[in-house]
Short mmCIF file of C-alpha atoms in Angstrom, two decimals:
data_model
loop_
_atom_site.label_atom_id
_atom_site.label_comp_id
_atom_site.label_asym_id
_atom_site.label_seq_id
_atom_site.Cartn_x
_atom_site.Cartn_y
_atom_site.Cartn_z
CA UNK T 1 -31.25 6.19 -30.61
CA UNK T 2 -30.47 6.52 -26.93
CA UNK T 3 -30.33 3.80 -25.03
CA UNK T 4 -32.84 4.13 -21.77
CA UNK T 5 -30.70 3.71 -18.74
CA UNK T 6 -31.74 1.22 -15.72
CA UNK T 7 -33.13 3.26 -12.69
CA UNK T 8 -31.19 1.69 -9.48
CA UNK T 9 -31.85 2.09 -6.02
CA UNK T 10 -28.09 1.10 -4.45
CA UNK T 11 -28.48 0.06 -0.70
CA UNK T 12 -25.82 0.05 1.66
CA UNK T 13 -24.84 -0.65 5.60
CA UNK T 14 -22.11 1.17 7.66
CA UNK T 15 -20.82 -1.23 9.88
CA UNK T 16 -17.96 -0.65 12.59
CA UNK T 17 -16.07 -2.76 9.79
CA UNK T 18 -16.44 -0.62 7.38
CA UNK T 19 -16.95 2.83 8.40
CA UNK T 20 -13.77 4.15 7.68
CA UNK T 21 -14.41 3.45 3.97
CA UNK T 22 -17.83 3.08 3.85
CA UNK T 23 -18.89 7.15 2.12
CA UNK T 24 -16.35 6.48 -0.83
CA UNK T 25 -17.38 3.24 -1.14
CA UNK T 26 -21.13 4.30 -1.83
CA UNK T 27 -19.37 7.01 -4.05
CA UNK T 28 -17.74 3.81 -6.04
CA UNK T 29 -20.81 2.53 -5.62
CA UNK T 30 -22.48 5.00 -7.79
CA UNK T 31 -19.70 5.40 -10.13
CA UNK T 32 -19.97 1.44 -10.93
CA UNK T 33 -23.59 2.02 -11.59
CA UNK T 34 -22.85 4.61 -13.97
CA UNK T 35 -20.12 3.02 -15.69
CA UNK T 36 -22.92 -0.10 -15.97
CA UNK T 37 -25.06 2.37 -17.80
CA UNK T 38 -27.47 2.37 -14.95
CA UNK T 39 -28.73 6.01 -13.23
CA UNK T 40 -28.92 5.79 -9.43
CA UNK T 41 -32.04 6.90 -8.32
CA UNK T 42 -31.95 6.64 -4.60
CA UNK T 43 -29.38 5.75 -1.89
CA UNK T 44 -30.77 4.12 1.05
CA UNK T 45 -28.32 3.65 3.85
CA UNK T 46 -28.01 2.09 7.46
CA UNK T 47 -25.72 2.27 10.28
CA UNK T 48 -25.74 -0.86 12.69
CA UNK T 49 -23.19 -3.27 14.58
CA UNK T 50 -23.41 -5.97 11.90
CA UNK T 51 -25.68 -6.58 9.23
CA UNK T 52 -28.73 -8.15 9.77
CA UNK T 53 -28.02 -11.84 8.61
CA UNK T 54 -31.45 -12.48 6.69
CA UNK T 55 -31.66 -9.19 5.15
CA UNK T 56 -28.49 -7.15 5.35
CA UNK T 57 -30.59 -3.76 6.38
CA UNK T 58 -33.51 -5.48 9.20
CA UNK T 59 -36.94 -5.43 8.30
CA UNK T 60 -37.65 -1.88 9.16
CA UNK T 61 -35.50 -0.49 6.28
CA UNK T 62 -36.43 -3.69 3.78
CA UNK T 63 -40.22 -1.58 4.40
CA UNK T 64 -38.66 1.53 3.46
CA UNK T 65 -36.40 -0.20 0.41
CA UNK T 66 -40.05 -1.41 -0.78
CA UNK T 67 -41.55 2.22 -0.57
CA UNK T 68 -38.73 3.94 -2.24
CA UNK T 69 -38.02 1.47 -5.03
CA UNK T 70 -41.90 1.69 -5.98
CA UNK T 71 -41.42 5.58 -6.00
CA UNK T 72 -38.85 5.61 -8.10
CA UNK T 73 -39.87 3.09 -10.35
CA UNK T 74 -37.07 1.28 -10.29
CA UNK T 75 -35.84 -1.61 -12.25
CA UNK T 76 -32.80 -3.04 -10.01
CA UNK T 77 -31.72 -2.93 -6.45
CA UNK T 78 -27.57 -3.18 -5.96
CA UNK T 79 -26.52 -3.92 -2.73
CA UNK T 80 -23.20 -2.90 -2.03
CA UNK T 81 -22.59 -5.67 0.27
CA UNK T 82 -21.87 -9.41 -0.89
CA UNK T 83 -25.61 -11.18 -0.71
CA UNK T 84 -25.00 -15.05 0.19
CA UNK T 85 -27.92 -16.54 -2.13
CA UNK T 86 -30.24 -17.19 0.55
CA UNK T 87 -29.81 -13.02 1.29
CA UNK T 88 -30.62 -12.32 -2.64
CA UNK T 89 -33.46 -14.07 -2.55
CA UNK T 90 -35.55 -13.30 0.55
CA UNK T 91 -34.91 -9.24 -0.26
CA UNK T 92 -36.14 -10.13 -4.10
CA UNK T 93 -39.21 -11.74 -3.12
CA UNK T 94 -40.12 -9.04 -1.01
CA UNK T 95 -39.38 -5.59 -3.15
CA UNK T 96 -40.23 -7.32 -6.28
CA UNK T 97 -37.13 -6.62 -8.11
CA UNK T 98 -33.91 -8.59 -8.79
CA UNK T 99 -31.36 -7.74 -6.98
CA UNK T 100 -27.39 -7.96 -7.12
CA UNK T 101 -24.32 -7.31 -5.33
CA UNK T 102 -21.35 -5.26 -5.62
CA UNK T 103 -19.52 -8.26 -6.74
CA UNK T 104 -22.40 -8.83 -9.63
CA UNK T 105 -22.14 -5.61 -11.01
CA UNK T 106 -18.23 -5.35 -11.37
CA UNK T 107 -18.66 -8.61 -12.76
CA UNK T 108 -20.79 -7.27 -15.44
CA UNK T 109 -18.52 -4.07 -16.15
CA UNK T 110 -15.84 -6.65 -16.65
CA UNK T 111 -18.11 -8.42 -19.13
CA UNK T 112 -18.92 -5.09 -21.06
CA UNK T 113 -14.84 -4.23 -21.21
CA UNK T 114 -13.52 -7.49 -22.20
CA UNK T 115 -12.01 -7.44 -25.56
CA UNK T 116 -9.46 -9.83 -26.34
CA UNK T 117 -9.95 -14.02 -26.11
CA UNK T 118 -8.06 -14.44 -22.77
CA UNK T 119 -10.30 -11.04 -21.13
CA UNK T 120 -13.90 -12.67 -22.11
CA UNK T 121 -12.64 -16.13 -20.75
CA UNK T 122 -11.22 -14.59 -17.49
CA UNK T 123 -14.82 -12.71 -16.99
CA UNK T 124 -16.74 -15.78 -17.62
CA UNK T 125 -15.06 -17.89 -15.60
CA UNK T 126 -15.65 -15.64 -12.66
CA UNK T 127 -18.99 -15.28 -13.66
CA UNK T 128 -19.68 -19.05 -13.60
CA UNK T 129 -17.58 -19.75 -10.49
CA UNK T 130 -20.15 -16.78 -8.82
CA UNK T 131 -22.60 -17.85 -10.56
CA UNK T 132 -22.62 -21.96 -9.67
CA UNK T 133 -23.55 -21.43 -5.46
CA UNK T 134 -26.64 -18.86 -6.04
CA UNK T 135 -28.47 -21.70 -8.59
CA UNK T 136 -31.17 -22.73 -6.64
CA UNK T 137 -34.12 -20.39 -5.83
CA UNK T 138 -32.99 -18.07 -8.50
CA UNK T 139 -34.70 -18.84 -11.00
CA UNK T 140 -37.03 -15.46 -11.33
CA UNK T 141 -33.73 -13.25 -10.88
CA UNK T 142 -32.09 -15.69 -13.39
CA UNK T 143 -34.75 -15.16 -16.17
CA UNK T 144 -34.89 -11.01 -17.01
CA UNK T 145 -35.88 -11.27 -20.03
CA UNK T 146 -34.79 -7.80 -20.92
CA UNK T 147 -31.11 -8.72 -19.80
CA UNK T 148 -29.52 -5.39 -18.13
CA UNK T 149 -27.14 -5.04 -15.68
CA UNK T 150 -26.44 -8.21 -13.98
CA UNK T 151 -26.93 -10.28 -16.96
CA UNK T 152 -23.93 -9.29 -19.48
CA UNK T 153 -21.41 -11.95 -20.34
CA UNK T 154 -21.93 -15.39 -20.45
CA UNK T 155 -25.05 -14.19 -19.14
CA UNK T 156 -27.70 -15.65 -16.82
CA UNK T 157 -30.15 -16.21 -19.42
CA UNK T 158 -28.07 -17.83 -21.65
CA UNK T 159 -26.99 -20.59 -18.95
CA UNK T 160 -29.10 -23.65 -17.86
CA UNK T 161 -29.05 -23.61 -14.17
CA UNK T 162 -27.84 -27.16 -13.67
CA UNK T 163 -24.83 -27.25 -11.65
CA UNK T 164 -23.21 -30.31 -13.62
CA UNK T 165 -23.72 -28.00 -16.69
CA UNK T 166 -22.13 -25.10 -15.00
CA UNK T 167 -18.87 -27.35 -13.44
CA UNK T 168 -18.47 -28.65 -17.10
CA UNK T 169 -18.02 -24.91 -17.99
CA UNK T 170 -15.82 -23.76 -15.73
CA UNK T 171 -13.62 -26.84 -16.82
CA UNK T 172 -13.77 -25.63 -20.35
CA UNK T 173 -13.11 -22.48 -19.97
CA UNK T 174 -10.12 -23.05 -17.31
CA UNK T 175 -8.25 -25.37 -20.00
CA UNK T 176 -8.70 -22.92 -22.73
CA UNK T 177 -7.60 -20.28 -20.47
CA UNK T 178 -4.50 -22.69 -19.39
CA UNK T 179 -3.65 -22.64 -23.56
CA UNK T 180 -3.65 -18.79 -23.48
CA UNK T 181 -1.80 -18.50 -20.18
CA UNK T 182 0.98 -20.82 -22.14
CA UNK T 183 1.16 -18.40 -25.35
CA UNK T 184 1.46 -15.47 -22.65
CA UNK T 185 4.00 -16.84 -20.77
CA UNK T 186 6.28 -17.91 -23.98
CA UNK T 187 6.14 -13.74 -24.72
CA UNK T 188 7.39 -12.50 -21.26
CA UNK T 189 9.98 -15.41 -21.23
CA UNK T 190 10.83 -14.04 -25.12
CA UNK T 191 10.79 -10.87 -23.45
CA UNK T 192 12.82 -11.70 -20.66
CA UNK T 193 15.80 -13.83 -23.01
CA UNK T 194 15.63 -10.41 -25.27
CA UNK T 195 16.61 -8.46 -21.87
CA UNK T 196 14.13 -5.91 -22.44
CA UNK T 197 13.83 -3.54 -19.86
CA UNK T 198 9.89 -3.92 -18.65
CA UNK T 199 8.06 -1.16 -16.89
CA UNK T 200 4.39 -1.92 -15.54
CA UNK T 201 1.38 0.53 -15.06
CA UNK T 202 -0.37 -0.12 -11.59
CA UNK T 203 -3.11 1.62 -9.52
CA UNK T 204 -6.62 2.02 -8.60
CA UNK T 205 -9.04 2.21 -11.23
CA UNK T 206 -9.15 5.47 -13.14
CA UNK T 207 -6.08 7.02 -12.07
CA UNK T 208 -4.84 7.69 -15.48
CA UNK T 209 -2.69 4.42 -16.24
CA UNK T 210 -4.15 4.51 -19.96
CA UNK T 211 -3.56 7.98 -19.97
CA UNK T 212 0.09 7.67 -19.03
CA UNK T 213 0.80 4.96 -21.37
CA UNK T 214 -0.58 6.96 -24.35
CA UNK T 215 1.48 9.94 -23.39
CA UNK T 216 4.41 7.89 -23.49
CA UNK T 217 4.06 5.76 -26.32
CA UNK T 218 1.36 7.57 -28.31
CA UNK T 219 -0.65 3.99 -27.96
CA UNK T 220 -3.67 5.76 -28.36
CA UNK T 221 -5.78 3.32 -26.03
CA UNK T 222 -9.08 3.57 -24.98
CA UNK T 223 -8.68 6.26 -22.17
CA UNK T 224 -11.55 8.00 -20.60
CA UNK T 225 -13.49 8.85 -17.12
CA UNK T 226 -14.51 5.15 -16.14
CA UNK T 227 -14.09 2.64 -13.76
CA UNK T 228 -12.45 -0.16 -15.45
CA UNK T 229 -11.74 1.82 -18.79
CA UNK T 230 -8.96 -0.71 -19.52
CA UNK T 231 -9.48 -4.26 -18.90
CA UNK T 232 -7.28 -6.20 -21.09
CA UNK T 233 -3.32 -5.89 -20.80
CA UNK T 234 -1.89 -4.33 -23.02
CA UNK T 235 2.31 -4.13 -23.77
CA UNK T 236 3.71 -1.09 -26.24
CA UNK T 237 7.28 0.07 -27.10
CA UNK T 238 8.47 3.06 -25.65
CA UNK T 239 11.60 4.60 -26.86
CA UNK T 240 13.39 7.20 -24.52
CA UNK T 241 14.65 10.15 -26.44
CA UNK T 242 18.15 9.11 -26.56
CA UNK T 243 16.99 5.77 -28.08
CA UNK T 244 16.61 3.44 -25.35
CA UNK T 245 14.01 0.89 -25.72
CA UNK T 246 11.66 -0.46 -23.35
CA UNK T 247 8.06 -1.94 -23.09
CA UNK T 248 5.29 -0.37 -21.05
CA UNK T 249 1.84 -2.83 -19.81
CA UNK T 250 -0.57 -1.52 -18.97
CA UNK T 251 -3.13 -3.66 -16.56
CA UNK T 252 -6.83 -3.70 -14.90
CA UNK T 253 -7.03 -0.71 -12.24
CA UNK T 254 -7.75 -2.17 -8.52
CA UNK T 255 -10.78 -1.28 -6.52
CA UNK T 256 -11.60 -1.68 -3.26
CA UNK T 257 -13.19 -4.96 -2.71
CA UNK T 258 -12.06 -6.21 -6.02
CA UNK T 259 -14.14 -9.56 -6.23
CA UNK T 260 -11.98 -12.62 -5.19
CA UNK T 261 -13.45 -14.60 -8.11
CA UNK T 262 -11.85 -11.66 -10.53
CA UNK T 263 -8.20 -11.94 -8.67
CA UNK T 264 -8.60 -15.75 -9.21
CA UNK T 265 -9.51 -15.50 -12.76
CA UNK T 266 -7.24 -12.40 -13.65
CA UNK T 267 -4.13 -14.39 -12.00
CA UNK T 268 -2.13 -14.79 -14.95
CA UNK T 269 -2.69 -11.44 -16.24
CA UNK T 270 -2.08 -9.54 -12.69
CA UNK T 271 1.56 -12.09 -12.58
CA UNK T 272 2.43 -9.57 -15.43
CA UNK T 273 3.22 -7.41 -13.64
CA UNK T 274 5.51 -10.00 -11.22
CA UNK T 275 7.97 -10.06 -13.95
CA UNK T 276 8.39 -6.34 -14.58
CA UNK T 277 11.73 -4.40 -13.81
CA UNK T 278 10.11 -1.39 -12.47
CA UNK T 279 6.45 -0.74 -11.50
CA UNK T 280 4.18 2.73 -11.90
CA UNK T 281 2.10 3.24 -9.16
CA UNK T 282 -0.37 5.71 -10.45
CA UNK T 283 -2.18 7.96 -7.90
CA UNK T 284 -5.02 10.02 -8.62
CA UNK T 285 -3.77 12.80 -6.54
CA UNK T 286 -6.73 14.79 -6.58
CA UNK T 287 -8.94 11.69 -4.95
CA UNK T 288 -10.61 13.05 -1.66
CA UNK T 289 -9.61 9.04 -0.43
CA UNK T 290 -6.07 8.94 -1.98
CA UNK T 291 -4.52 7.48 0.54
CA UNK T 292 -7.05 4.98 1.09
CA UNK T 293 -6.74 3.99 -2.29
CA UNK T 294 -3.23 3.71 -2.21
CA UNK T 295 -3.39 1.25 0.73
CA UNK T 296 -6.11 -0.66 -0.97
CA UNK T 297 -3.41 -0.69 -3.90
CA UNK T 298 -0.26 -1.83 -2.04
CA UNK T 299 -2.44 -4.54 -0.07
CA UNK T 300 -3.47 -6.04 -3.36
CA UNK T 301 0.20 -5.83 -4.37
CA UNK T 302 1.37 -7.71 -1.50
CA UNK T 303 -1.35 -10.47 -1.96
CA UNK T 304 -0.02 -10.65 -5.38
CA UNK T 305 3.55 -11.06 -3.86
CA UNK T 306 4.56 -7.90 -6.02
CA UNK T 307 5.71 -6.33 -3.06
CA UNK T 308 9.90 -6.82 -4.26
CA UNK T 309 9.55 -5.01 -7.51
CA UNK T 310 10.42 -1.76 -7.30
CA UNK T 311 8.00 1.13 -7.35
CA UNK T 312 7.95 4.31 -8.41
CA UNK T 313 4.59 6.50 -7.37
CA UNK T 314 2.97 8.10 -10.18
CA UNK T 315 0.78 11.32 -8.75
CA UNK T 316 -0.87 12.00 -11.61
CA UNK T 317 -3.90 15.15 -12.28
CA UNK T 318 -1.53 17.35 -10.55
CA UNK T 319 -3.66 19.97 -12.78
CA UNK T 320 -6.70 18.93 -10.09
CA UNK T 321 -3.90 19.94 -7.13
CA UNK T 322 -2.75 22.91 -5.05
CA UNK T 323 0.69 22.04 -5.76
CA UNK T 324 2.11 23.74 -2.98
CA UNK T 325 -0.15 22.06 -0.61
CA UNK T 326 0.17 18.57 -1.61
CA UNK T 327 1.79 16.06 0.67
CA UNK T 328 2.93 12.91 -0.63
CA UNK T 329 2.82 9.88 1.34
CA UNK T 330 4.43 7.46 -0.70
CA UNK T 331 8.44 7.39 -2.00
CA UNK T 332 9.85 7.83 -4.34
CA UNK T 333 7.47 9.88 -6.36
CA UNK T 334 6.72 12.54 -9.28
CA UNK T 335 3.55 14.49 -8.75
CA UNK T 336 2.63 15.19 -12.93
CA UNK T 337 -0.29 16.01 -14.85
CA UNK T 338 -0.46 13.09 -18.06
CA UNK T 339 -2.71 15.52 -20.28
CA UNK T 340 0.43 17.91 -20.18
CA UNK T 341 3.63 17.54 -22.56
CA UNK T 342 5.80 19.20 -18.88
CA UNK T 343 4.21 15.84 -17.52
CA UNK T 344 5.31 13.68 -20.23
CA UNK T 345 8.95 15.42 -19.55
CA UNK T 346 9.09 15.31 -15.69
CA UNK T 347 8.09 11.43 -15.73
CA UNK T 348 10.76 10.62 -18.42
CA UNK T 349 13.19 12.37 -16.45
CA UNK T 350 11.63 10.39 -12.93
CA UNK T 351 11.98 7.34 -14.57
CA UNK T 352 15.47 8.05 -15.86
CA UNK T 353 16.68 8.26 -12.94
CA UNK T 354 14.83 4.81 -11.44
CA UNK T 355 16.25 2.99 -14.15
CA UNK T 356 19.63 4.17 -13.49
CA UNK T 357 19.56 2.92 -10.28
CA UNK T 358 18.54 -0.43 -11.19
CA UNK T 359 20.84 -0.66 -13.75
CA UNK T 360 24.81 -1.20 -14.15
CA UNK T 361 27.10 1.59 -15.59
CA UNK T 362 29.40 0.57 -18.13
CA UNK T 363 32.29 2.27 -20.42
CA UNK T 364 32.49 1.04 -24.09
CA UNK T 365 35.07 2.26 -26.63
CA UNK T 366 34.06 2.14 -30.38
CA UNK T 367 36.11 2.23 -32.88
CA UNK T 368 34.71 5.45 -35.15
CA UNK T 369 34.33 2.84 -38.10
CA UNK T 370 31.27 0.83 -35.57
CA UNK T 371 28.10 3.28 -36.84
CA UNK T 372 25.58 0.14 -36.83
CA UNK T 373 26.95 -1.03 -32.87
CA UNK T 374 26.67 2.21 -31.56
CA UNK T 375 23.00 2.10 -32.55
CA UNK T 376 22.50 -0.84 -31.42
CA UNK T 377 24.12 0.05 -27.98
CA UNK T 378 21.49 3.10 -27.79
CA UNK T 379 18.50 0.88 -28.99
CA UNK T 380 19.63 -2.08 -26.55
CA UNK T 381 21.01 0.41 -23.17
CA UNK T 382 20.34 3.70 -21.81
CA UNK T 383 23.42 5.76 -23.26
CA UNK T 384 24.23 8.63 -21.52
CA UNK T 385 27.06 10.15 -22.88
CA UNK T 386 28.98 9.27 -26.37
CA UNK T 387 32.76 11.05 -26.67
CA UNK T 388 34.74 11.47 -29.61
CA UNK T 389 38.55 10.38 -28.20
CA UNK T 390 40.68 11.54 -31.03
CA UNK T 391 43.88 10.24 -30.51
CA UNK T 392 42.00 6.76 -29.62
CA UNK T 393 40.14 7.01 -33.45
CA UNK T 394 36.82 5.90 -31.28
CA UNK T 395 33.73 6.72 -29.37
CA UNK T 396 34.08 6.82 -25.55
CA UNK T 397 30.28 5.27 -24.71
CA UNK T 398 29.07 5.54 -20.99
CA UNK T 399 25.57 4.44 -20.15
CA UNK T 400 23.53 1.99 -17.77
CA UNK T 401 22.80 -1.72 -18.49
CA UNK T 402 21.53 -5.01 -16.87
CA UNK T 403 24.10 -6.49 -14.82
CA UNK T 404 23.38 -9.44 -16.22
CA UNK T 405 23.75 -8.35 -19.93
CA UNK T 406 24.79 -11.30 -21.95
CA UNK T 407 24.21 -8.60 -25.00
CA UNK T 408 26.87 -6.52 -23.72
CA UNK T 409 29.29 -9.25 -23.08
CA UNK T 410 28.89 -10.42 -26.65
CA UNK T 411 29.46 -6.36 -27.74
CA UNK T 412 33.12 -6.42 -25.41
CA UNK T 413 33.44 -9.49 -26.74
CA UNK T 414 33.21 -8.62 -31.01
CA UNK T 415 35.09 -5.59 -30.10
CA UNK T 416 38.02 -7.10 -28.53
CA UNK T 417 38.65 -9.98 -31.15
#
């Protein structure tokens, strides 16, 4: 049975703010609403100063938001502006409809994506701590009895709209959240003590992180054409080809405007990427904004205080790309396509070379009887070069560790004695 889709009328204003964003943001816009399993039906937009502080879009178009929602038949209105509650409600009562914000509705795609324990209590607690200010006078908006898009989660209907209620929630969920963060933390400190090398996936949403990370690591993740196809971290082995083992996470793509509740909420899972040794920025190269996107990216990043990890850029859908014409803008880079195996080579061989810059060479001799630490040295470091020295009976070893290697101090160390 197919599932009837919500008919939306998406409204938005071009400020001077705004305007140098604002026609991919309505393009996000409409993607979000898609991805929400809603069908855009009409786009009504406005250019002025400011907003209008009662309405957002001054009671001229509110008349024409009325006409065109009733010709269309439509079921929601998104706004793609931030509605203060008093906004939400004076636009509902006049078109009739409920209406949400941007905000809302990447709430509720977070709501739909969430799959593990720590992702659903993230997305409810920014749903309750967006939720708790917009309580009174909702009450119509509050009570679709069909739920839809706005109402996924926790969801609206579900809650009693009594703000003690809602404060003893968010409590709740914050210490159970605090017991996860705890379990997460004693695996990147286990992590960290096993002196695992740790790369991160970064980017805007739908770039291709999932897409990368399955090419590496055959993960086989959920990877498709969505905003927000990944939500919930996710950390896999990936073994270079000469044996060298290191873990890739993958993490929730940024967006502009990415809802402050959701950075709040999402803090411990975003610091995972803190910790890492070397960070993939993936680019979709073939984005008419890619260099806003980027920007939106590395702004986040700083925010995040990410900005001293070092980066390598990812442009990925090369495939999408005049290669010839391309101009990067960020360094150091690999322009790649992830759906091709000469893509899976060129980034092992980008990487490579990152990691041997952040890492220490070294020069080991084995004696030729040492077959189970000279797998261990290839498992543990990136090897680069292994040498038979006859007249030494034992295997010159060259290759790239951390500096601060207490494994390969305890290796010189068994070898020596």
């Amino acid at each position: 049975m197919i599932e009837e889709k919500e008919k939306v009328v998406i409204v938005g204003v071009e400020t001077e703010k705004n305007q140098s964003y604002f026609a991919e943001s309505m393009k996000e816009l409409i993607q979000l609403t898609k991805t929400a399993a809603g069908e855009v039906v009409f786009s009504l937009t406005q250019k002025r100063p400011q907003v209008d502080r009662q309405t957002l879009i001054g009671k001229g178009k509110l008349e024409e938001l009325i006409q065109q929602a009733t010709a269309y038949e439509a079921d929601l209105i998104i706004f793609n502006h931030e509605l203060t509650p008093r906004q939400s409600q004076i636009i509902s009562d006049a078109v009739g409809l409920p209406v949400i914000d941007r905000v809302q509705l990447i709430l509720d795609i977070f709501a739909m994506r969430a799959r593990s324990r720590e992702g659903k209590l993230q997305v409810e607690l920014a749903q309750l701590e967006y939720l708790l200010p917009r309580l009174v006078g909702q009450g119509k908006t509050l009570s679709r009895l069909g739920g839809g898009i706005g109402t996924r989660g926790p969801g609206e209907t579900k809650l009693e709209t009594d703000r003690r209620h809602i404060r003893n929630k968010i409590y709740a969920v914050k210490r159970e959240l605090k017991e996860v963060e705890a379990h997460r933390e004693r695996n990147r400190q286990q992590r960290k003590n096993n002196e695992i090398f740790q790369i991160g996936l970064i980017g805007y949403t739908n770039a291709g992180k999932s897409t990368i990370l399955n090419l590496l690591t055959q993960a086989d993740t959920y990877s498709k054409d969505q905003l927000f196809a990944t939500l919930d971290p996710l950390t896999k082995k990936w073994h270079f080809p000469e044996g060298f083992e290191v873990t890739m996470t993958d993490t929730v793509g940024f967006i502009q405007d990415l809802p402050t509740q959701l950075i709040d909420a999402f803090h411990s899972t975003l610091e995972e990427s803190q910790n890492m040794d070397l960070l993939l920025h993936v680019v979709d190269a073939s984005a008419p904004e890619r260099i806003l996107q980027e920007q939106t990216v590395l702004k986040l990043m700083d925010e995040l205080e990410m900005k001293d990890v070092p980066i390598l850029t990812v442009y990925n859908k090369a495939d999408q790309v005049n290669r010839g014409a391309f101009t990067p803008t960020l360094f150091p880079n690999r322009l790649i396509s992830a759906k091709s195996e000469s893509g899976k080579q060129e980034l092992t061989r980008a990487i490579k070379r990152e990691i041997m810059e952040l890492l220490t060479p070294y020069t080991l001799f084995l004696p030729s009887e040492a077959g189970q630490q000279l797998s261990e040295i290839k498992r543990q470091t990136l090897v680069l070069s292994e040498e038979f020295i006859e007249e030494k009976n034992s295997y010159e070893v060259r290759g790239f560790a951390k500096s601060t290697s207490k494994w390969i101090r305890r290796m010189t160390d068994e070898l020596d004695s």
